[in-house]
């Protein structure tokens, strides 16, 4: 049976070059980077090379990259590790963040911080004016993601940046964290240009290995570690470095940097084909999130969230799977919790649309023929299920 | 040139059998275990099988195993999670002066947050006294964390007796078993511990993965990372599937081969210790002479600076270390040796030889061929006063543990 993997926002197939690098590192660079002898030095160099590659892909200095065990850990380090300073009591985030951000903010609330959760409009976009209104003298952290993982809304970072810079311009300290886990490798982003202080990325969402993520922290950002120990990663993340994982991440980052310009248009063309195809072939199907148009800045090139009213997303997921098409009902990490996405609810979608939502997420490894197949299968499966449950 | 890796306590190469299993889950079965579809379910199934293997290897139940990124995270998770959740019962926590920095620095961080921290001294062999522990426990004590075996001097602590004492007093007991796993039997029921840390890359598994055992019923809660519902809400972040599968296989192999391999390594270790002590003057074994890891030999050479010794050995193709890998490069002598009452000058001349699967008799012979001339040459250059008496003080410099280890 043909297999079409369209769940690339959950995780991606590692590039063959990545697999090779991970295996080679396990075999050849097995030393502990902290060791002084040759095996240690070799492993240390492998980590340093990967750090350069990740830094290059973001247009930052290698000394500002902290490797972590996952994207979620990077986010936790950013949100909970940031020191609020004497006046800091207030944090602003949005209703459509990944659970790692929302739950880390929940922890801050337990520590006595006040959290403002910005709403989104019906396509999942934050209004920068809401941010302006929410900022207070004691706000020390704003955490707004780049690309939403469920509906692919691209937040207006340039406008948000302007609001933040204006607030800072009045001599106030304010730190900005961006969860770029879904945007990384798809949309070019240079954190220093926008005044982003902290930015989280994950390797396994960009055809790298699982078990490794990274946090960019601008120079001078007051961070404290969450994990204490041997003082690796400039004292910000203790624990023996995951050398093979980091080496694999480095290779994936190198590919990102090399293909930066072609990736987004290529993904967008595939997404457009998929969305147009499904909306044309399936009566009643609705695209959730920003419109799929090249001139729509809120449209992420790789994520299409589509509702099939009258059907349950999970049922559709398994039916599609039966034909070799792999999708998800929302973010992978909420798949096992209560049904119904917090993102779609925040957008104010009707219950029927929330229940019938399916997320297709595309990678550059997908082909136009695969998209055609996915459209055909989706149309067929929806038709059959509707007959069945009619 | 002959290459000899004598630093297995720092890290180990991944066994081919382990790498082979990981490869499948790196390349083709790459799914996210939380995904509901086939790719996700394949990954989930393998993840749960690995959990069973890890659990079986330490006599635990699968649901008592939480996967994470390594030994350091395990230690942090264990200590933080118990200390924080039991704050309503008390704010006193106990550890020892010779713990790994993952434990010591977590205790120090908690100390700054208002916890009362007791750091127990050790004797000249690096052994914690049960009487000291017993005397330290108060009605405010909620957690004791004592390592199973020392990474720096190999001394094996009487965990069973200490854990029994803790249980009697209603205190939770954590042990860092990162070094003992795969070298001596590690069974959570035999030891009687509530929490236990292990790491993949010390047992021929991959880096970037570890596990924390939490006995059912232990008042512990994840307090480091928050996010998705992975590991039954006990550790957020997409699971490192290939790494976890590697850890499962590594644990399985470690236990299968434990008896034979430990006996073999103990033979090599004893030969090494005897040869060094017999043939190189002004040399002492550090750590306990008998209650020590079968693969672990550590020495102090008088009138020598450890780092030059290591570099000289490295030039001869031998990879060894002065103590723990993460304190390498730090100018401070080992906090463990200082806690054992070894004077500064002597502690600087420390070396740790940790044996592993790839080592043979010939490696020991080669070491004995190259080491004496290195010692002789370095001593001839040494500015250290050769008149200095070698004194082993039994009193302990209780908490000279360094604040952090910069590389």
Short mmCIF file of N, CA and C in Angstrom, two decimals, chain A residues 3 5 7-14 18-19 22-23 26-27 29-39 51 69-70 72-73 76-77 80 98-101 103-104 107 110-111 204-205 209-212 224 226-234 237-244 314 317-318 321 326-329 331-337, chain B residues 1 3 5 7 10-14 19 22-23 25-39 41 44 69 72-73 76 80 100-103 105-106 109 201-202 206-209 221 223-230 233 235-242 307 310-311 314 318-322 325-329 358 404-407:
data_model
loop_
_atom_site.label_atom_id
_atom_site.label_comp_id
_atom_site.label_asym_id
_atom_site.label_seq_id
_atom_site.Cartn_x
_atom_site.Cartn_y
_atom_site.Cartn_z
N UNK A 3 2.12 4.80 1.07
CA UNK A 3 2.12 5.50 2.35
C UNK A 3 2.45 6.97 2.14
N UNK A 5 2.93 10.29 4.39
CA UNK A 5 3.05 10.80 5.75
C UNK A 5 2.81 12.31 5.76
N UNK A 7 1.99 14.09 8.65
CA UNK A 7 1.92 14.47 10.06
C UNK A 7 3.27 15.04 10.50
N UNK A 8 3.81 15.88 9.64
CA UNK A 8 5.16 16.39 9.86
C UNK A 8 5.25 17.45 10.96
N UNK A 9 4.12 17.91 11.45
CA UNK A 9 4.19 18.82 12.60
C UNK A 9 4.29 18.03 13.89
N UNK A 10 3.95 16.75 13.84
CA UNK A 10 4.12 15.89 15.02
C UNK A 10 5.57 15.47 15.11
N UNK A 11 6.07 14.93 14.02
CA UNK A 11 7.49 14.61 13.92
C UNK A 11 7.79 14.32 12.47
N UNK A 12 9.07 14.34 12.13
CA UNK A 12 9.45 14.15 10.73
C UNK A 12 10.39 12.96 10.58
N UNK A 13 10.46 12.47 9.37
CA UNK A 13 11.41 11.41 9.07
C UNK A 13 12.81 12.04 9.01
N UNK A 14 13.75 11.54 9.81
CA UNK A 14 15.09 12.13 9.74
C UNK A 14 15.70 11.95 8.34
N UNK A 18 21.18 12.77 8.24
CA UNK A 18 21.08 12.93 9.69
C UNK A 18 21.31 11.57 10.36
N UNK A 19 20.63 10.56 9.84
CA UNK A 19 20.78 9.21 10.40
C UNK A 19 22.25 8.79 10.36
N UNK A 22 24.21 10.63 13.03
CA UNK A 22 23.96 10.14 14.38
C UNK A 22 24.70 8.82 14.61
N UNK A 23 24.59 7.94 13.64
CA UNK A 23 25.24 6.63 13.79
C UNK A 23 26.76 6.79 13.82
N UNK A 26 27.85 7.99 17.17
CA UNK A 26 27.81 6.94 18.19
C UNK A 26 29.04 6.06 18.08
N UNK A 27 29.44 5.83 16.84
CA UNK A 27 30.55 4.92 16.62
C UNK A 27 31.90 5.60 16.86
N UNK A 29 32.55 9.27 17.68
CA UNK A 29 32.73 10.32 18.69
C UNK A 29 32.01 9.96 19.96
N UNK A 30 32.36 8.82 20.52
CA UNK A 30 31.62 8.37 21.69
C UNK A 30 32.14 8.98 22.99
N UNK A 31 33.19 9.79 22.90
CA UNK A 31 33.74 10.37 24.13
C UNK A 31 32.76 11.32 24.81
N UNK A 32 33.10 11.67 26.05
CA UNK A 32 32.33 12.66 26.80
C UNK A 32 32.99 14.02 26.54
N UNK A 33 32.24 14.98 25.98
CA UNK A 33 32.86 16.26 25.60
C UNK A 33 33.60 16.94 26.74
N UNK A 34 33.28 16.58 27.98
CA UNK A 34 33.99 17.22 29.10
C UNK A 34 35.34 16.56 29.38
N UNK A 35 35.60 15.40 28.78
CA UNK A 35 36.87 14.72 29.04
C UNK A 35 38.00 15.45 28.34
N UNK A 36 39.18 15.40 28.96
CA UNK A 36 40.33 16.14 28.41
C UNK A 36 41.07 15.38 27.33
N UNK A 37 40.88 14.05 27.28
CA UNK A 37 41.65 13.27 26.33
C UNK A 37 41.06 13.36 24.92
N UNK A 38 41.78 12.74 24.00
CA UNK A 38 41.42 12.83 22.58
C UNK A 38 39.96 12.47 22.29
N UNK A 39 39.45 11.41 22.92
CA UNK A 39 38.05 11.01 22.63
C UNK A 39 37.09 12.11 23.09
N UNK A 51 26.83 23.28 16.86
CA UNK A 51 26.37 24.55 17.44
C UNK A 51 26.51 25.68 16.41
N UNK A 69 17.26 18.90 25.78
CA UNK A 69 16.81 17.55 25.46
C UNK A 69 15.58 17.50 24.57
N UNK A 70 14.99 18.65 24.30
CA UNK A 70 13.78 18.70 23.47
C UNK A 70 13.34 20.14 23.33
N UNK A 72 10.38 21.19 24.10
CA UNK A 72 9.64 21.52 25.33
C UNK A 72 10.59 21.98 26.43
N UNK A 73 11.75 21.34 26.50
CA UNK A 73 12.70 21.75 27.53
C UNK A 73 13.23 23.15 27.26
N UNK A 76 10.60 25.52 28.38
CA UNK A 76 10.57 25.60 29.84
C UNK A 76 11.73 26.43 30.38
N UNK A 77 12.91 26.21 29.78
CA UNK A 77 14.09 26.97 30.22
C UNK A 77 13.88 28.46 29.97
N UNK A 80 10.58 29.63 32.33
CA UNK A 80 10.74 29.52 33.78
C UNK A 80 12.15 29.91 34.23
N UNK A 98 1.61 26.39 22.44
CA UNK A 98 1.81 24.97 22.71
C UNK A 98 1.67 24.74 24.22
N UNK A 99 1.21 23.53 24.61
CA UNK A 99 1.07 23.26 26.05
C UNK A 99 2.36 23.51 26.85
N UNK A 100 3.52 23.38 26.21
CA UNK A 100 4.77 23.62 26.95
C UNK A 100 4.82 25.05 27.45
N UNK A 101 4.39 25.99 26.62
CA UNK A 101 4.37 27.41 27.03
C UNK A 101 3.26 27.63 28.05
N UNK A 103 1.66 25.55 30.03
CA UNK A 103 1.87 24.90 31.32
C UNK A 103 3.04 25.49 32.09
N UNK A 104 4.07 25.94 31.36
CA UNK A 104 5.18 26.62 32.04
C UNK A 104 4.67 27.92 32.65
N UNK A 107 2.99 27.26 35.81
CA UNK A 107 3.96 27.15 36.91
C UNK A 107 4.32 28.53 37.46
N UNK A 110 1.74 29.69 39.73
CA UNK A 110 1.86 29.09 41.06
C UNK A 110 2.92 29.79 41.90
N UNK A 111 3.93 30.37 41.20
CA UNK A 111 4.99 31.08 41.93
C UNK A 111 4.59 32.52 42.22
N UNK A 204 13.63 17.33 15.93
CA UNK A 204 12.87 16.28 15.25
C UNK A 204 11.71 16.83 14.41
N UNK A 205 11.47 18.12 14.49
CA UNK A 205 10.45 18.71 13.62
C UNK A 205 11.06 19.14 12.29
N UNK A 209 17.08 14.38 14.67
CA UNK A 209 16.73 13.30 15.62
C UNK A 209 15.85 13.79 16.77
N UNK A 210 15.13 12.86 17.39
CA UNK A 210 14.39 13.17 18.61
C UNK A 210 15.38 13.27 19.78
N UNK A 211 14.94 13.94 20.84
CA UNK A 211 15.78 14.02 22.03
C UNK A 211 16.77 15.17 22.01
N UNK A 212 16.55 16.14 21.12
CA UNK A 212 17.43 17.31 21.13
C UNK A 212 16.68 18.55 20.64
N UNK A 224 18.41 31.43 34.42
CA UNK A 224 18.92 30.49 35.42
C UNK A 224 18.56 29.08 34.96
N UNK A 226 17.34 25.19 34.81
CA UNK A 226 16.32 24.36 35.48
C UNK A 226 16.95 23.07 35.97
N UNK A 227 18.03 22.66 35.29
CA UNK A 227 18.70 21.41 35.63
C UNK A 227 20.10 21.74 36.13
N UNK A 228 20.40 21.37 37.37
CA UNK A 228 21.70 21.67 37.96
C UNK A 228 22.61 20.46 37.83
N UNK A 229 23.91 20.70 37.83
CA UNK A 229 24.84 19.58 37.76
C UNK A 229 26.21 20.01 37.33
N UNK A 230 26.74 19.31 36.33
CA UNK A 230 28.12 19.51 35.91
C UNK A 230 28.40 20.84 35.21
N UNK A 231 27.38 21.62 34.94
CA UNK A 231 27.60 22.95 34.40
C UNK A 231 27.82 23.00 32.90
N UNK A 232 27.39 21.98 32.17
CA UNK A 232 27.50 22.02 30.71
C UNK A 232 26.63 23.13 30.13
N UNK A 233 26.85 23.44 28.87
CA UNK A 233 26.04 24.47 28.17
C UNK A 233 26.06 25.79 28.96
N UNK A 234 27.26 26.25 29.26
CA UNK A 234 27.46 27.52 29.98
C UNK A 234 26.72 27.56 31.31
N UNK A 237 22.46 24.25 31.28
CA UNK A 237 21.79 22.98 31.07
C UNK A 237 22.79 21.86 31.33
N UNK A 238 22.78 21.38 32.57
CA UNK A 238 23.73 20.34 32.95
C UNK A 238 23.32 18.99 32.39
N UNK A 239 24.30 18.11 32.34
CA UNK A 239 24.06 16.76 31.81
C UNK A 239 24.99 16.53 30.63
N UNK A 240 25.54 15.31 30.53
CA UNK A 240 26.42 15.00 29.41
C UNK A 240 25.69 15.29 28.10
N UNK A 241 26.36 15.99 27.21
CA UNK A 241 25.74 16.37 25.95
C UNK A 241 25.35 15.13 25.13
N UNK A 242 24.20 15.20 24.50
CA UNK A 242 23.73 14.14 23.61
C UNK A 242 24.47 14.30 22.28
N UNK A 243 25.72 13.87 22.26
CA UNK A 243 26.59 14.17 21.10
C UNK A 243 26.00 13.69 19.78
N UNK A 244 25.56 12.43 19.68
CA UNK A 244 25.01 12.01 18.38
C UNK A 244 23.76 12.81 18.00
N UNK A 314 -11.10 11.88 14.77
CA UNK A 314 -10.38 10.65 15.07
C UNK A 314 -10.81 9.50 14.17
N UNK A 317 -9.23 10.10 10.89
CA UNK A 317 -7.80 9.80 10.98
C UNK A 317 -7.54 8.31 10.75
N UNK A 318 -8.32 7.47 11.44
CA UNK A 318 -8.09 6.03 11.30
C UNK A 318 -8.52 5.51 9.93
N UNK A 321 -5.82 6.44 7.61
CA UNK A 321 -4.69 5.57 7.89
C UNK A 321 -4.85 4.23 7.18
N UNK A 326 -1.35 9.46 6.60
CA UNK A 326 -1.18 9.70 8.04
C UNK A 326 -1.33 11.17 8.37
N UNK A 327 -2.32 11.47 9.21
CA UNK A 327 -2.58 12.85 9.61
C UNK A 327 -2.76 12.86 11.13
N UNK A 328 -3.18 14.01 11.67
CA UNK A 328 -3.46 14.04 13.10
C UNK A 328 -4.72 14.86 13.35
N UNK A 329 -5.19 14.81 14.59
CA UNK A 329 -6.39 15.58 14.91
C UNK A 329 -6.02 16.90 15.55
N UNK A 331 -2.47 18.77 17.87
CA UNK A 331 -1.07 18.59 18.18
C UNK A 331 -0.91 17.19 18.74
N UNK A 332 0.21 16.56 18.42
CA UNK A 332 0.43 15.18 18.85
C UNK A 332 0.38 15.08 20.36
N UNK A 333 0.89 16.11 21.03
CA UNK A 333 0.97 15.94 22.48
C UNK A 333 -0.35 16.10 23.16
N UNK A 334 -1.38 16.54 22.47
CA UNK A 334 -2.65 16.56 23.17
C UNK A 334 -3.53 15.40 22.71
N UNK A 335 -3.02 14.57 21.80
CA UNK A 335 -3.81 13.48 21.26
C UNK A 335 -4.37 12.56 22.33
N UNK A 336 -3.65 12.47 23.44
CA UNK A 336 -4.07 11.52 24.46
C UNK A 336 -4.86 12.16 25.59
N UNK A 337 -5.05 13.43 25.50
CA UNK A 337 -5.83 14.10 26.55
C UNK A 337 -7.28 14.26 26.08
N UNK B 1 49.63 3.65 16.60
CA UNK B 1 49.77 3.61 18.05
C UNK B 1 48.60 2.87 18.69
N UNK B 3 45.65 2.22 21.05
CA UNK B 3 44.67 3.12 21.68
C UNK B 3 43.92 2.36 22.76
N UNK B 5 41.05 2.84 25.78
CA UNK B 5 40.05 3.70 26.41
C UNK B 5 39.83 3.22 27.84
N UNK B 7 38.24 5.16 30.26
CA UNK B 7 37.42 6.22 30.88
C UNK B 7 35.94 5.87 30.80
N UNK B 10 33.23 7.95 32.47
CA UNK B 10 32.84 9.21 31.82
C UNK B 10 31.77 8.93 30.78
N UNK B 11 32.05 7.97 29.93
CA UNK B 11 31.07 7.54 28.95
C UNK B 11 31.58 6.27 28.29
N UNK B 12 30.66 5.57 27.64
CA UNK B 12 31.03 4.31 26.98
C UNK B 12 30.63 4.37 25.51
N UNK B 13 31.32 3.62 24.67
CA UNK B 13 30.85 3.55 23.28
C UNK B 13 29.51 2.80 23.22
N UNK B 14 28.70 3.14 22.23
CA UNK B 14 27.43 2.44 22.07
C UNK B 14 27.71 1.05 21.50
N UNK B 19 23.12 0.02 18.83
CA UNK B 19 23.05 0.95 17.70
C UNK B 19 22.14 0.40 16.62
N UNK B 22 18.56 0.91 17.49
CA UNK B 22 18.21 2.33 17.42
C UNK B 22 18.01 2.78 15.98
N UNK B 23 18.84 2.24 15.11
CA UNK B 23 18.83 2.66 13.71
C UNK B 23 17.44 2.53 13.09
N UNK B 25 14.67 2.82 14.48
CA UNK B 25 13.73 3.84 14.95
C UNK B 25 14.22 5.25 14.67
N UNK B 26 15.41 5.34 14.12
CA UNK B 26 15.88 6.64 13.65
C UNK B 26 15.34 6.85 12.25
N UNK B 27 15.43 5.78 11.45
CA UNK B 27 15.17 5.95 10.03
C UNK B 27 13.72 5.67 9.64
N UNK B 28 13.27 4.45 9.76
CA UNK B 28 11.96 4.11 9.21
C UNK B 28 10.81 4.26 10.19
N UNK B 29 11.00 3.80 11.41
CA UNK B 29 9.92 3.92 12.40
C UNK B 29 10.13 5.20 13.19
N UNK B 30 9.91 6.32 12.51
CA UNK B 30 10.28 7.59 13.11
C UNK B 30 9.12 8.28 13.82
N UNK B 31 7.99 7.59 13.97
CA UNK B 31 6.78 8.25 14.47
C UNK B 31 6.90 8.90 15.84
N UNK B 32 5.96 9.79 16.12
CA UNK B 32 5.85 10.42 17.43
C UNK B 32 4.92 9.53 18.26
N UNK B 33 5.40 9.01 19.39
CA UNK B 33 4.60 8.03 20.14
C UNK B 33 3.22 8.54 20.56
N UNK B 34 3.02 9.84 20.55
CA UNK B 34 1.72 10.36 20.93
C UNK B 34 0.74 10.34 19.76
N UNK B 35 1.26 10.21 18.55
CA UNK B 35 0.38 10.18 17.38
C UNK B 35 -0.50 8.94 17.41
N UNK B 36 -1.72 9.10 16.93
CA UNK B 36 -2.67 7.99 17.02
C UNK B 36 -2.51 6.98 15.88
N UNK B 37 -1.85 7.39 14.80
CA UNK B 37 -1.77 6.51 13.63
C UNK B 37 -0.65 5.47 13.76
N UNK B 38 -0.54 4.68 12.72
CA UNK B 38 0.39 3.56 12.67
C UNK B 38 1.82 3.93 13.10
N UNK B 39 2.35 5.02 12.50
CA UNK B 39 3.72 5.41 12.85
C UNK B 39 3.84 5.69 14.35
N UNK B 41 1.84 4.53 16.71
CA UNK B 41 1.62 3.31 17.50
C UNK B 41 2.85 2.41 17.50
N UNK B 44 5.14 3.93 19.92
CA UNK B 44 4.61 3.73 21.27
C UNK B 44 4.87 2.31 21.77
N UNK B 69 16.19 12.74 29.74
CA UNK B 69 17.35 12.98 28.88
C UNK B 69 18.67 12.48 29.45
N UNK B 72 21.68 13.24 34.82
CA UNK B 72 21.58 14.53 35.50
C UNK B 72 20.13 14.95 35.65
N UNK B 73 19.37 14.80 34.57
CA UNK B 73 17.95 15.15 34.67
C UNK B 73 17.24 14.25 35.68
N UNK B 76 17.99 15.52 39.14
CA UNK B 76 17.27 16.78 39.38
C UNK B 76 15.78 16.53 39.61
N UNK B 80 14.15 17.36 43.26
CA UNK B 80 13.22 18.48 43.18
C UNK B 80 11.79 18.02 43.45
N UNK B 100 27.60 13.29 42.95
CA UNK B 100 27.80 13.95 41.66
C UNK B 100 27.23 15.36 41.74
N UNK B 101 27.76 16.25 40.91
CA UNK B 101 27.28 17.64 40.95
C UNK B 101 25.80 17.75 40.62
N UNK B 102 25.27 16.79 39.89
CA UNK B 102 23.84 16.82 39.56
C UNK B 102 23.02 16.79 40.85
N UNK B 103 23.51 16.06 41.84
CA UNK B 103 22.82 15.98 43.12
C UNK B 103 23.21 17.17 44.00
N UNK B 105 24.52 20.12 43.36
CA UNK B 105 24.08 21.45 42.94
C UNK B 105 22.56 21.60 43.02
N UNK B 106 21.83 20.50 42.87
CA UNK B 106 20.38 20.58 43.07
C UNK B 106 20.08 20.85 44.54
N UNK B 109 20.82 24.47 45.17
CA UNK B 109 19.78 25.35 44.64
C UNK B 109 18.57 25.35 45.59
N UNK B 201 24.26 6.34 28.59
CA UNK B 201 25.60 6.33 27.97
C UNK B 201 26.68 5.79 28.88
N UNK B 202 26.33 5.45 30.12
CA UNK B 202 27.34 4.83 30.99
C UNK B 202 27.28 3.31 30.88
N UNK B 206 22.99 4.90 24.40
CA UNK B 206 23.23 6.21 23.81
C UNK B 206 23.28 7.35 24.83
N UNK B 207 23.88 8.43 24.42
CA UNK B 207 23.81 9.67 25.19
C UNK B 207 22.43 10.31 24.99
N UNK B 208 22.07 11.20 25.92
CA UNK B 208 20.82 11.93 25.75
C UNK B 208 19.59 11.17 26.23
N UNK B 209 19.81 10.09 26.98
CA UNK B 209 18.65 9.37 27.51
C UNK B 209 19.00 8.76 28.86
N UNK B 221 6.49 14.49 42.42
CA UNK B 221 5.78 15.10 41.30
C UNK B 221 6.78 15.81 40.40
N UNK B 223 8.57 18.48 38.59
CA UNK B 223 8.54 19.93 38.78
C UNK B 223 9.56 20.66 37.92
N UNK B 224 10.18 19.96 36.98
CA UNK B 224 11.17 20.65 36.13
C UNK B 224 10.56 21.18 34.84
N UNK B 225 9.99 20.25 34.05
CA UNK B 225 9.46 20.65 32.74
C UNK B 225 7.95 20.43 32.69
N UNK B 226 7.28 21.33 32.01
CA UNK B 226 5.84 21.19 31.83
C UNK B 226 5.50 21.33 30.38
N UNK B 227 4.45 20.65 29.96
CA UNK B 227 4.06 20.74 28.56
C UNK B 227 3.07 19.66 28.23
N UNK B 228 3.41 18.84 27.24
CA UNK B 228 2.52 17.78 26.80
C UNK B 228 2.38 16.70 27.87
N UNK B 229 1.51 15.74 27.55
CA UNK B 229 1.14 14.74 28.55
C UNK B 229 2.03 13.49 28.50
N UNK B 230 3.24 13.63 27.92
CA UNK B 230 4.09 12.45 27.79
C UNK B 230 4.45 11.85 29.15
N UNK B 233 2.18 12.39 32.12
CA UNK B 233 2.26 13.73 32.70
C UNK B 233 3.45 13.88 33.63
N UNK B 235 6.75 13.80 32.48
CA UNK B 235 7.92 14.41 31.83
C UNK B 235 7.53 14.86 30.44
N UNK B 236 7.40 16.18 30.27
CA UNK B 236 6.95 16.73 29.00
C UNK B 236 8.06 16.69 27.96
N UNK B 237 7.68 16.67 26.71
CA UNK B 237 8.63 16.67 25.60
C UNK B 237 8.49 15.40 24.80
N UNK B 238 8.55 15.52 23.47
CA UNK B 238 8.46 14.32 22.63
C UNK B 238 9.55 13.33 23.06
N UNK B 239 9.14 12.08 23.23
CA UNK B 239 10.08 11.06 23.70
C UNK B 239 11.19 10.83 22.69
N UNK B 240 12.40 10.67 23.20
CA UNK B 240 13.57 10.35 22.38
C UNK B 240 13.50 8.86 22.07
N UNK B 241 12.67 8.51 21.10
CA UNK B 241 12.36 7.09 20.86
C UNK B 241 13.61 6.24 20.58
N UNK B 242 14.44 6.62 19.61
CA UNK B 242 15.61 5.77 19.37
C UNK B 242 16.48 5.64 20.62
N UNK B 307 46.66 16.68 35.62
CA UNK B 307 46.37 17.02 34.24
C UNK B 307 47.56 16.69 33.32
N UNK B 310 47.55 13.06 32.66
CA UNK B 310 46.54 12.65 31.68
C UNK B 310 46.97 12.96 30.27
N UNK B 311 47.56 14.14 30.09
CA UNK B 311 47.99 14.52 28.74
C UNK B 311 49.12 13.62 28.27
N UNK B 314 47.56 10.45 27.27
CA UNK B 314 46.82 10.63 26.03
C UNK B 314 47.78 10.56 24.85
N UNK B 318 46.43 6.51 25.64
CA UNK B 318 45.58 6.04 26.73
C UNK B 318 44.66 7.16 27.21
N UNK B 319 43.36 6.89 27.17
CA UNK B 319 42.39 7.88 27.63
C UNK B 319 41.97 7.56 29.05
N UNK B 320 42.35 8.42 30.00
CA UNK B 320 41.94 8.24 31.39
C UNK B 320 41.45 9.59 31.89
N UNK B 321 41.09 9.67 33.16
CA UNK B 321 40.63 10.96 33.66
C UNK B 321 41.14 11.18 35.06
N UNK B 322 40.98 12.40 35.54
CA UNK B 322 41.47 12.69 36.88
C UNK B 322 40.36 12.46 37.91
N UNK B 325 34.23 13.44 34.73
CA UNK B 325 34.48 14.12 33.47
C UNK B 325 34.09 15.59 33.55
N UNK B 326 33.05 15.87 34.30
CA UNK B 326 32.56 17.25 34.22
C UNK B 326 33.37 18.18 35.08
N UNK B 327 34.29 17.67 35.87
CA UNK B 327 35.16 18.60 36.58
C UNK B 327 36.51 18.71 35.88
N UNK B 328 36.67 17.95 34.79
CA UNK B 328 37.91 18.04 34.05
C UNK B 328 38.09 19.48 33.61
N UNK B 329 39.30 19.94 33.66
CA UNK B 329 39.54 21.29 33.19
C UNK B 329 39.33 22.32 34.27
N UNK B 358 35.78 -3.32 26.28
CA UNK B 358 36.81 -3.40 25.25
C UNK B 358 38.21 -3.57 25.84
N UNK B 404 30.22 25.06 41.38
CA UNK B 404 29.78 24.58 40.08
C UNK B 404 31.03 24.20 39.32
N UNK B 405 30.84 23.45 38.25
CA UNK B 405 32.06 23.05 37.58
C UNK B 405 32.12 23.64 36.20
N UNK B 406 33.01 24.57 36.02
CA UNK B 406 33.14 25.22 34.73
C UNK B 406 34.14 24.45 33.90
N UNK B 407 33.80 24.29 32.65
CA UNK B 407 34.70 23.52 31.83
C UNK B 407 35.74 24.42 31.21
#
